[in-house]
Amino acid sequence: MAEVMSMEDRRDDWNSIRLPPGEDCGIISDDDDLNEEDSLGFDAGFGNIIVVDNLPVVPKEKYEKLEGVVRKIYSQIGLIKENGLWMPVEEDTGRTRGYCFIEYNTRQEAELAKEKTNGYTLPRAHIFAVNMFDEFDKFMEVPDEWASPEIRPYTPRENLQRWLTDEKGRDQFVIRAGSDTEVLWNDARQVKADPVYKHPFWTESFVQWAPLGTYLATVHRQGAAVWGGASTFNRLMRYAHPQVKLIDFSPGEKYLVTCSSHEPSNPGDTHRVLLNIFDVRTGKVMRDFKGSADEFAIGGTGGFTGVSWPVFKWGGGKEDKYFARMGKNFISVYETETFGLIDKKSIKVENVMDFSWSPTDPIFALFVPELGGGNQPARVSLFKIPSKEELRQKNLFSVSDCKMYWQSNGEYLAVKVYRYTKTKKSTYTNFELFRIKERDIPIEVFELDNKNDKVISFAWEPKGHRFAVIHGDNPRPDVSYYSVKGGKVSKLTTLKQKQANALFWSPGGCFIILAGLKGFNGQLEFYNVDELETMATAEHFMATDIEWDPTGRYVATSVSSVHEMENGFNIWSFNGKLLYRNLKDHFFQFLWRPRPPSLLSPEKEEEIFKNLKKYSKKYDVQDQDISVLLSKQDCEKRKELKDDWERWVNEWKQYHDQEKMDNEAEEIEVEELLDVSEEVIQDV
């Protein structure tokens, strides 16, 4: 008992236990790749130290001034360690020697400082020459005679667009559930998801496809990484950014924006924010931005610790020529050729509240609210870049707020305007429609049949001329469809009392899903806007997300881990037929892999559409073969189930008969005659 008590009272210091070098007890670590030579963590050698040469040589009395200038330049790039700036001086005169050593926390900060400041010019032609401290051994070992470099044989890399050539014309999607991230084919013909690639602990927070589907990005403590391929997802590039929280691709996939927030040393200060813009292919930092969270808290719809996300909005279509951010009373527009401000100055706009780029052209719209109690009206303005010319302006009166919605082709801009009534006690809604492609950009004002209806949702038809509006009061608002063709807004129809609070257009237009999410428990209505008819109604109980595949053939509904039950996803056809379900515990993400724009000309697409029956014959045969195969598989499965059932019944009968025989044997009464005797009893 004493031994047991001593064992129970024992407290081991597990931190004091050290395994022999190289011993892992047979447990494979998921973080092995973090210990490679290009690790993004802290550096234990001299890789985090730079040497800055060609500094001015100054006397002792100017030492502090020069040190302050150097510290100011290099502290903007990264955190210099305490006593991490050393500027040697001559012992006899106290004059500086024209160079200094700077020590950062990480090698990545040191490399960035070298990249940013090598060639930097101070007044009086002092051009900095910056090198890594641990490169000096390499410089000292340069041979006296030049030797031609070894020519390595070319090894072709996998075509990152090869997945688009799938013979079955399938689309891929990625899911995250538990600790696993998995890429799968949507094999709707086989009525199942076909696995492509699976990786445990692939990311530490979330994954994100690039807008054209070329890359899959993962997020880690040391930074971000992109992966690519059709079946084997290889890591293509790393982007060093410790504690990164958010990422965003440019529309053409040329650049990746990463963002992190760091707690201040002084609790009274706001968080410090760091944003890096990387070249996706080379991993080079093209520009960084630093500041307090307050500086990046304007604009955007999401974020963390006060940062609005995305901080930068990209313009100019998929050419990635411009990006912009909004600040207090200004909009800064940058061009990606030099990553500098256009004309080296921002556009000053007093009290600007929001701005939004056209999806296709270098034009952005901005909204300025009323000022001076209504003495200065609100306005919506259109600006063209890079000239900064104001193309159109519309003054708006008695306005409480505005929301802007661009059509995907950039042909129209709808501005939803919340206006005060005359009493100022309530608001109503109307719309201002800008026809961007027409001469002088005409503006049309239109209202709902009941202008006092609350607008719950608005959505443009992709590449089309129609839009849908959910309006009215919950739980059964109305849904109206409008067309803007012919130079005038016309109503197509209104559907009364629908259990819907969200709209999801097919990427190809024509079809739309009216969804009741959150409080409506996943009500779905598949609607054909061309025919103005409902194709199907269904329910995915507690659905949290809905996403069409990039072709508009299929749609996924999912229940994420915000709900404890029914986690997983369903795949539906465009007309509302449930194809298959996949339940996953701790389900976090479902994302279709985007497709790049078609390389076919509009004329070729029109020809294919006209001759669709001819092209579809091949696939009709394949569909028939698969249907026969599925029928055979179904028959085999049923026969297998029937055989299992009959086998179980026979086994049960045998067991029952045996049990019955055993019970009958136990219940048999046996009578045995042991002895017979006769006794005469006399009367007393």
XYZ file of C-alpha atoms in Angstrom, residues 29 96 106 128 323 408 419 425 435 554 574 590 663 671 680:
15
model
C 6.098 13.769 -37.059
C 32.937 55.258 -37.770
C 14.598 35.787 -38.243
C 24.425 50.914 -49.499
C -4.773 47.461 -56.568
C -19.865 40.159 -63.571
C -33.425 56.661 -48.002
C -38.344 58.076 -38.567
C -25.247 51.443 -67.574
C -23.857 20.689 -60.096
C -28.655 21.796 -61.504
C -16.011 22.690 -49.099
C -34.828 -27.287 -24.194
C -39.855 -42.279 -13.793
C -49.441 -55.023 7.171
